[in-house]
C-alpha cells in the first residue's frame, strides 16, 4: 500500500538537525553586532503588551550579507515540506531574530489563517534554536487535548503548519535565542 503520509507519524512538526553552516552562524553574529534589537512590536492588531509577548527582535532580509542564512533555512524548509507536509510554497518571509531574556515569552497564537483575501498565506512556520544557555522557554504546540513540548537542541529547527496554535513558555533563567520565520504559499481553500 502506498501512503502519502506515514500513518504512524501523528506529529504536527518536523525537526531538522544541523541546519546552519558555520558561514550562516557567522552571518548571524555580524547581524547582531551591526543591528540593535527592538522590543517586539504590534502583532495581529493586539496592543502586544508584555502579557502577550515579551522579547527583543530584529529582522534579517535577503542580501549578500545574509544569503547563507536564507540558503540554510530554505533548504531545511524544502526538505521538511517534501518529507512531511507537501504544501505548495512560493517564498520565505524576512527572518526574525528573537531574543527571550528572563521572563520572556509569547502566549498562544497562530501565525496564519488557512486563507486570505489576497490568496497568499503563511503555510509553514519555523523556529531554529541558536543556544541552550537558558531554562524554561519551551516551544509548545497545541493540537489537543494537551500542549506538546517540542524539545529543541542548538542548531535544530522545528517546522510546523502556521495555523497551529503555539507558544514560547516563560524563560526562567538565561536567554533563549532563535530565528523564526514563515514560508508562504497560495490559500489552502
C-alpha positions as semicolon CSV with decimal commas, in nm:
position;residue;x (nm);y (nm);z (nm)
1;X;0,000;0,000;0,000
2;X;0,130;0,348;-0,088
3;X;0,088;0,620;0,174
4;X;0,135;0,988;0,103
5;X;0,197;1,036;0,475
6;X;0,322;0,780;0,723
7;X;0,004;0,687;0,917
8;X;0,214;0,614;1,225
9;X;0,354;0,969;1,230
10;X;0,092;1,169;1,418
11;X;0,319;1,465;1,495
12;X;0,245;1,807;1,355
13;X;0,609;1,912;1,336
14;X;0,926;1,819;1,156
15;X;1,258;1,853;1,340
16;X;1,577;1,903;1,141
17;X;1,931;1,883;1,280
18;X;2,240;2,088;1,192
19;X;2,052;2,347;0,992
20;X;2,305;2,632;0,997
21;X;2,653;2,616;0,849
22;X;2,950;2,794;1,007
23;X;2,917;3,069;0,744
24;X;2,550;3,119;0,832
25;X;2,634;3,135;1,204
26;X;2,899;3,397;1,128
27;X;2,635;3,599;0,938
28;X;2,409;3,592;1,245
29;X;2,694;3,715;1,466
30;X;2,764;4,000;1,224
31;X;2,394;4,088;1,204
32;X;2,373;4,111;1,586
33;X;2,686;4,326;1,601
34;X;2,559;4,566;1,333
35;X;2,186;4,585;1,419
36;X;2,037;4,677;1,755
37;X;1,733;4,473;1,854
38;X;1,400;4,634;1,940
39;X;1,118;4,538;2,174
40;X;0,873;4,315;1,988
41;X;0,607;4,526;1,821
42;X;0,240;4,501;1,747
43;X;0,121;4,155;1,644
44;X;-0,205;4,091;1,460
45;X;-0,360;4,415;1,582
46;X;-0,307;4,347;1,952
47;X;-0,158;4,602;2,186
48;X;0,118;4,343;2,236
49;X;0,165;4,427;2,600
50;X;0,419;4,219;2,789
51;X;0,132;3,990;2,895
52;X;0,113;3,867;2,533
53;X;0,474;3,877;2,423
54;X;0,798;3,978;2,586
55;X;1,104;3,959;2,362
56;X;1,352;4,160;2,161
57;X;1,362;4,116;1,785
58;X;1,549;4,208;1,471
59;X;1,469;4,141;1,105
60;X;1,703;3,973;0,861
61;X;1,634;4,050;0,496
62;X;1,777;3,862;0,198
63;X;2,110;4,016;0,095
64;X;2,470;3,926;0,024
65;X;2,533;3,955;0,400
66;X;2,259;3,702;0,488
67;X;2,249;3,468;0,188
68;X;2,397;3,172;0,379
69;X;2,127;3,203;0,648
70;X;1,847;3,214;0,391
71;X;2,002;2,925;0,193
72;X;2,019;2,706;0,505
73;X;1,662;2,791;0,608
74;X;1,525;2,737;0,256
75;X;1,699;2,400;0,229
76;X;1,556;2,287;0,564
77;X;1,203;2,401;0,477
78;X;1,216;2,237;0,136
79;X;1,338;1,911;0,291
80;X;1,066;1,909;0,560
81;X;0,797;2,007;0,312
82;X;0,897;1,727;0,074
83;X;0,918;1,466;0,352
84;X;0,615;1,562;0,558
85;X;0,385;1,842;0,450
86;X;0,361;1,855;0,071
87;X;0,240;2,217;0,066
88;X;0,262;2,445;-0,236
89;X;0,519;2,706;-0,126
90;X;0,631;3,020;-0,305
91;X;0,871;3,218;-0,083
92;X;1,017;3,273;0,264
93;X;0,941;3,594;0,450
94;X;1,210;3,805;0,614
95;X;1,351;3,610;0,909
96;X;1,304;3,730;1,265
97;X;1,583;3,703;1,522
98;X;1,412;3,667;1,862
99;X;1,576;3,706;2,200
100;X;1,387;3,599;2,513
101;X;1,551;3,706;2,839
102;X;1,434;3,621;3,195
103;X;1,052;3,621;3,187
104;X;1,047;3,644;2,808
105;X;0,756;3,455;2,650
106;X;0,494;3,454;2,375
107;X;0,140;3,336;2,459
108;X;-0,071;3,101;2,246
109;X;-0,112;3,222;1,890
110;X;-0,130;3,102;1,529
111;X;0,087;3,263;1,263
112;X;-0,178;3,240;0,993
113;X;-0,530;3,150;0,891
114;X;-0,598;2,895;0,618
115;X;-0,686;3,160;0,360
116;X;-0,659;3,532;0,298
117;X;-0,823;3,783;0,067
118;X;-0,507;3,825;-0,142
119;X;-0,464;3,448;-0,190
120;X;-0,124;3,433;-0,016
121;X;-0,076;3,294;0,336
122;X;0,188;3,174;0,575
123;X;0,183;2,796;0,538
124;X;0,483;2,676;0,739
125;X;0,634;2,834;1,048
126;X;0,978;2,755;1,183
127;X;1,177;2,805;1,498
128;X;1,555;2,749;1,489
129;X;1,725;2,733;1,829
130;X;2,060;2,917;1,844
131;X;2,169;2,850;2,202
132;X;2,097;2,642;2,511
133;X;2,205;2,871;2,796
134;X;1,856;2,909;2,942
135;X;1,586;2,731;3,141
136;X;1,217;2,737;3,053
137;X;1,140;2,899;2,719
138;X;0,994;2,584;2,568
139;X;0,824;2,581;2,230
140;X;0,483;2,416;2,263
141;X;0,223;2,326;2,002
142;X;-0,144;2,292;2,093
143;X;-0,305;2,032;1,873
144;X;-0,518;1,888;2,154
145;X;-0,600;1,765;2,409
146;X;-0,280;1,880;2,584
147;X;0,008;2,103;2,472
148;X;0,303;1,921;2,316
149;X;0,653;2,035;2,413
150;X;0,888;2,045;2,115
151;X;1,232;1,986;2,265
152;X;1,500;2,152;2,054
153;X;1,877;2,139;2,071
154;X;2,116;2,401;1,939
155;X;2,100;2,427;1,558
156;X;1,776;2,227;1,538
157;X;1,474;2,365;1,357
158;X;1,110;2,283;1,426
159;X;0,882;2,331;1,125
160;X;0,503;2,315;1,162
161;X;0,187;2,438;0,987
162;X;0,140;2,811;1,051
163;X;-0,226;2,774;1,151
164;X;-0,133;2,556;1,452
165;X;-0,153;2,728;1,792
166;X;0,188;2,754;1,956
167;X;0,368;2,945;2,227
168;X;0,702;3,001;2,399
169;X;0,675;2,943;2,773
170;X;0,843;3,197;3,005
171;X;1,222;3,184;3,024
172;X;1,311;3,112;3,388
173;X;1,680;3,199;3,361
174;X;1,932;3,285;3,094
175;X;1,848;3,394;2,741
176;X;1,679;3,198;2,459
177;X;1,788;3,299;2,106
178;X;1,609;3,181;1,792
179;X;1,550;3,250;1,428
180;X;1,182;3,227;1,341
181;X;1,004;3,271;1,013
182;X;0,742;3,166;0,766
183;X;0,714;3,006;0,425
184;X;0,425;3,138;0,214
185;X;0,205;2,979;-0,046
186;X;-0,139;3,001;-0,203
187;X;-0,451;2,971;0,016
188;X;-0,549;2,623;0,128
189;X;-0,913;2,698;0,040
